[in-house]
Amino acid sequence: LEDNWQELPVAANGVVGHDDYWERITHFLKNVIPVCAQYDVRMAVHPYDPPWLPRGYQGVDNWNAAPATVLESVQRYEAIVDSPYNGIQLCLGTCMEGLKDPKTELLPIVRYFAGKGKIHKIHMRNIRGGLHNFQEVYIDEGEASFIEVVRVLRDAGFAWSYCPDHMPTHPDDPKAYQGFAHGFGYIQALIDAAIEDDTYAVRLSPEHAKRLRAIAKAEERSVTGLVRLIVAAWLEDAYLPSAPSSDAV
């Protein structure tokens, strides 16, 4: 945040007060979300980036401006029309930019919206730092532990898209092609690791975990491959025949 932010010129949108901003949001959601429900279209709001700016920043009281927290602002937004069609494009980087301690404050936000089935898209952007002092970095070197994020989404049955976002550039990669290639590969690795994580199987049932590893060994498959075949049936006994006792692990 600039030390002289109060001296910055008013932006092109002009002056927008707090109540006006929320009135516009409310009008939009109450008219659009019913139509979305009719045609099975899920809307997903991206939090204003960066959040928690002071009210009046360049003339605007942003809808996720201070003193409300990132979580409080988005909770208010989605509660205006509480519908599965009124969700969030959860940008992890944007959220962390509004948190004093992203390492501890991010996961509760992910858990809240994942538990309600309100995350329709997720931006896997990482940062160093936090509120009013941050730097966007590569996906694997920031404050957040993204494997923990993916585990939360996995347990909530998240079935939408993961996207790399705002990847850094360097002189030999001015358009961030390398950064995005790294991001897509890293996200796929996170998903695979979360699926194959033994704790996932153990959470379902210790017996199923044991039998799953036995079948993987007997059929020379990876646990990941088996889970992809089986998870839709939620590991029902009909889809997990007993493995030979000699293959038990």
Coordinates of C-alpha atoms in Angstrom, one line a residue:
L1 CA 0.0 0.0 0.0
E2 CA 1.4 3.4 -1.0
D3 CA 2.2 5.7 1.9
N4 CA 0.5 8.5 0.0
W5 CA -2.6 6.5 -1.1
Q6 CA -4.9 9.3 0.0
E7 CA -3.3 11.6 -2.6
L8 CA -3.8 9.2 -5.5
P9 CA -6.2 10.5 -8.3
V10 CA -9.7 9.1 -8.5
A11 CA -9.8 6.2 -11.0
A12 CA -11.8 6.2 -14.2
N13 CA -14.9 4.7 -12.5
G14 CA -15.3 7.8 -10.4
V15 CA -16.3 7.9 -6.8
V16 CA -18.2 4.8 -5.6
G17 CA -19.3 4.6 -2.0
H18 CA -19.6 1.5 0.2
D19 CA -23.5 1.4 0.1
D20 CA -23.6 2.1 -3.6
Y21 CA -21.2 -0.7 -4.3
W22 CA -23.2 -3.3 -2.4
E23 CA -26.5 -2.0 -3.9
R24 CA -25.1 -2.7 -7.4
I25 CA -23.9 -6.2 -6.4
T26 CA -27.3 -7.0 -4.8
H27 CA -29.2 -5.8 -7.9
F28 CA -26.9 -7.9 -10.2
L29 CA -27.1 -11.1 -8.2
K30 CA -30.8 -11.0 -7.6
N31 CA -31.5 -10.6 -11.3
V32 CA -28.8 -12.9 -12.7
I33 CA -28.5 -15.9 -10.3
P34 CA -32.2 -17.1 -10.9
V35 CA -31.4 -17.1 -14.7
C36 CA -28.2 -19.0 -14.0
A37 CA -30.1 -21.6 -12.0
Q38 CA -32.6 -21.9 -14.9
Y39 CA -29.9 -22.7 -17.4
D40 CA -27.4 -24.5 -15.1
V41 CA -24.7 -21.8 -15.3
R42 CA -22.5 -21.3 -12.3
M43 CA -21.3 -17.8 -11.5
A44 CA -18.0 -17.4 -9.7
V45 CA -16.8 -14.1 -8.3
H46 CA -13.1 -13.3 -8.2
P47 CA -12.3 -11.2 -5.1
Y48 CA -11.1 -7.7 -5.9
D49 CA -7.3 -7.8 -6.2
P50 CA -5.8 -6.8 -3.9
P51 CA -8.3 -7.0 -1.1
W52 CA -8.4 -5.0 2.1
L53 CA -7.6 -1.7 0.6
P54 CA -8.7 1.2 2.7
R55 CA -12.1 2.7 1.8
G56 CA -11.8 5.5 -0.6
Y57 CA -8.7 4.1 -2.4
Q58 CA -8.7 6.1 -5.7
G59 CA -12.3 7.1 -4.9
V60 CA -13.8 3.6 -4.4
D61 CA -15.0 1.7 -1.4
N62 CA -14.3 -1.7 -2.8
W63 CA -16.7 -4.5 -1.7
N64 CA -13.8 -6.4 0.0
A65 CA -12.2 -3.3 1.5
A66 CA -11.1 -2.9 5.1
P67 CA -12.3 -3.2 7.8
A68 CA -14.1 -6.4 6.7
T69 CA -11.8 -9.4 6.2
V70 CA -11.5 -11.3 3.0
L71 CA -13.7 -14.1 4.4
E72 CA -16.3 -11.7 5.7
S73 CA -16.6 -9.9 2.4
V74 CA -17.1 -13.0 0.3
Q75 CA -19.5 -14.5 2.9
R76 CA -21.6 -11.4 2.5
Y77 CA -21.4 -11.6 -1.3
E78 CA -22.5 -15.2 -1.5
A79 CA -25.2 -14.8 1.2
I80 CA -27.1 -12.2 -0.9
V81 CA -28.4 -15.0 -3.0
D82 CA -27.5 -18.3 -1.3
S83 CA -27.5 -20.6 -4.2
P84 CA -25.1 -23.2 -5.7
Y85 CA -25.0 -21.0 -8.7
N86 CA -23.6 -18.1 -6.8
G87 CA -20.1 -19.2 -6.0
I88 CA -16.5 -18.0 -5.9
Q89 CA -13.5 -18.2 -8.2
L90 CA -11.2 -18.7 -5.3
C91 CA -7.9 -17.0 -6.1
L92 CA -5.5 -18.2 -3.4
G93 CA -3.0 -15.4 -4.1
T94 CA -5.6 -12.6 -3.9
C95 CA -6.9 -14.1 -0.6
M96 CA -3.4 -14.2 0.8
E97 CA -2.7 -10.6 -0.2
G98 CA -5.4 -9.7 2.3
L99 CA -4.2 -11.9 5.2
K100 CA -1.8 -11.0 8.0
D101 CA -0.7 -14.6 8.3
P102 CA -1.4 -16.5 5.1
K103 CA 0.1 -19.7 6.4
T104 CA -2.6 -20.1 9.0
E105 CA -5.5 -18.0 7.7
L106 CA -5.8 -19.4 4.1
L107 CA -7.0 -23.0 4.8
P108 CA -10.0 -22.0 6.9
I109 CA -11.2 -19.9 3.9
V110 CA -10.8 -22.8 1.5
R111 CA -12.5 -25.2 4.0
Y112 CA -15.5 -22.9 4.4
F113 CA -16.3 -22.5 0.7
A114 CA -15.3 -26.0 -0.3
G115 CA -17.6 -27.4 2.4
K116 CA -20.5 -25.4 0.9
G117 CA -19.7 -26.5 -2.6
K118 CA -19.3 -22.8 -3.6
I119 CA -15.8 -23.0 -5.2
H120 CA -16.3 -23.2 -9.0
K121 CA -12.8 -22.4 -10.1
I122 CA -9.5 -22.0 -8.2
H123 CA -6.5 -19.9 -9.0
M124 CA -3.3 -21.5 -7.8
R125 CA -1.3 -18.3 -7.3
N126 CA 1.4 -18.2 -4.5
I127 CA 2.9 -15.1 -2.8
R128 CA 5.5 -14.2 -0.3
G129 CA 4.5 -11.9 2.4
G130 CA 0.9 -10.9 3.2
L131 CA -1.3 -7.9 3.9
H132 CA -0.1 -4.7 2.1
N133 CA 3.4 -6.2 1.5
F134 CA 3.6 -9.1 -0.8
Q135 CA 5.4 -10.4 -3.9
E136 CA 3.9 -12.9 -6.5
V137 CA 6.2 -15.9 -6.8
Y138 CA 6.3 -19.3 -8.5
I139 CA 3.6 -21.8 -7.4
D140 CA 6.0 -23.8 -5.3
E141 CA 7.9 -21.1 -3.3
G142 CA 5.3 -19.0 -1.5
E143 CA 3.6 -18.9 1.9
A144 CA 0.9 -21.4 1.1
S145 CA 1.2 -25.2 1.3
F146 CA -0.8 -26.0 -1.8
I147 CA -0.8 -29.8 -1.1
E148 CA -2.9 -29.0 1.9
V149 CA -5.3 -26.9 -0.2
V150 CA -5.7 -29.8 -2.7
R151 CA -6.4 -32.2 0.1
V152 CA -9.2 -30.0 1.4
L153 CA -10.7 -29.7 -2.1
R154 CA -10.3 -33.5 -2.6
D155 CA -12.2 -34.3 0.6
A156 CA -14.9 -31.9 -0.4
G157 CA -15.4 -33.5 -3.8
F158 CA -14.2 -30.5 -5.8
A159 CA -14.8 -31.3 -9.5
W160 CA -14.0 -28.0 -11.2
S161 CA -10.8 -26.5 -12.6
Y162 CA -7.4 -25.7 -11.1
C163 CA -5.6 -22.9 -13.0
P164 CA -2.1 -21.5 -12.6
D165 CA -2.2 -17.7 -12.2
H166 CA 0.1 -14.7 -12.5
M167 CA 3.3 -16.7 -13.0
P168 CA 6.5 -14.7 -12.8
T169 CA 8.5 -13.8 -15.9
H170 CA 12.2 -13.3 -16.5
P171 CA 14.2 -11.9 -19.4
D172 CA 14.4 -15.2 -21.2
D173 CA 10.7 -15.9 -20.7
P174 CA 8.9 -12.5 -21.0
K175 CA 5.5 -14.1 -21.5
A176 CA 5.8 -16.6 -18.6
Y177 CA 5.5 -19.7 -20.8
Q178 CA 8.0 -21.5 -18.6
G179 CA 6.2 -20.3 -15.5
F180 CA 2.8 -21.6 -16.7
A181 CA 4.3 -24.9 -17.9
H182 CA 5.8 -25.3 -14.5
G183 CA 2.5 -24.3 -12.9
F184 CA 0.4 -26.8 -14.9
G185 CA 2.8 -29.6 -14.1
Y186 CA 3.0 -28.8 -10.5
I187 CA -0.8 -28.7 -10.1
Q188 CA -1.1 -32.1 -11.8
A189 CA 1.6 -33.5 -9.4
L190 CA -0.3 -32.0 -6.4
I191 CA -3.6 -33.7 -7.6
D192 CA -1.8 -37.0 -8.1
A193 CA -0.1 -36.8 -4.7
A194 CA -3.4 -36.0 -3.0
I195 CA -5.1 -38.9 -4.7
E196 CA -2.3 -41.4 -3.8
D197 CA -1.9 -40.1 -0.3
D198 CA -2.3 -43.0 2.1
T199 CA -4.1 -40.7 4.5
Y200 CA -6.9 -40.4 2.0
A201 CA -7.5 -44.2 2.0
V202 CA -7.0 -44.4 5.7
R203 CA -9.7 -41.7 6.3
L204 CA -12.1 -43.8 4.3
S205 CA -11.4 -47.1 6.1
P206 CA -8.2 -48.8 7.3
E207 CA -9.4 -52.1 5.8
H208 CA -10.0 -50.5 2.5
A209 CA -6.6 -48.8 2.6
K210 CA -5.0 -52.2 3.2
R211 CA -7.0 -53.9 0.4
L212 CA -6.4 -51.1 -2.0
R213 CA -2.6 -51.4 -1.7
A214 CA -2.9 -55.2 -2.0
I215 CA -4.8 -54.9 -5.3
A216 CA -2.4 -52.3 -6.6
K217 CA 0.5 -54.7 -6.0
A218 CA -1.3 -57.7 -7.4
E219 CA -2.4 -56.0 -10.6
E220 CA 0.8 -54.0 -11.0
R221 CA -1.0 -50.7 -11.0
S222 CA -0.4 -47.5 -9.1
V223 CA -2.6 -46.6 -6.2
T224 CA -3.4 -43.5 -8.1
G225 CA -4.7 -45.4 -11.1
L226 CA -6.8 -47.7 -9.0
V227 CA -8.4 -44.8 -7.1
R228 CA -9.3 -43.1 -10.3
L229 CA -11.2 -46.3 -11.3
I230 CA -12.8 -46.9 -8.0
V231 CA -13.5 -43.5 -6.3
A232 CA -16.7 -42.9 -8.1
A233 CA -18.1 -45.9 -6.4
W234 CA -16.7 -44.7 -3.1
L235 CA -14.8 -48.0 -2.5
E236 CA -17.9 -50.1 -2.1
D237 CA -17.1 -53.8 -1.5
A238 CA -18.5 -54.7 -4.9
Y239 CA -15.6 -52.8 -6.5
L240 CA -12.9 -54.0 -4.1
P241 CA -12.8 -57.8 -4.3
S242 CA -10.7 -59.5 -1.6
A243 CA -7.1 -59.6 -2.4
P244 CA -5.0 -62.8 -1.9
S245 CA -3.7 -62.9 1.6
S246 CA -0.2 -63.3 0.4
D247 CA -0.4 -59.9 -1.3
A248 CA -1.6 -58.1 1.8
V249 CA 0.6 -55.1 2.9

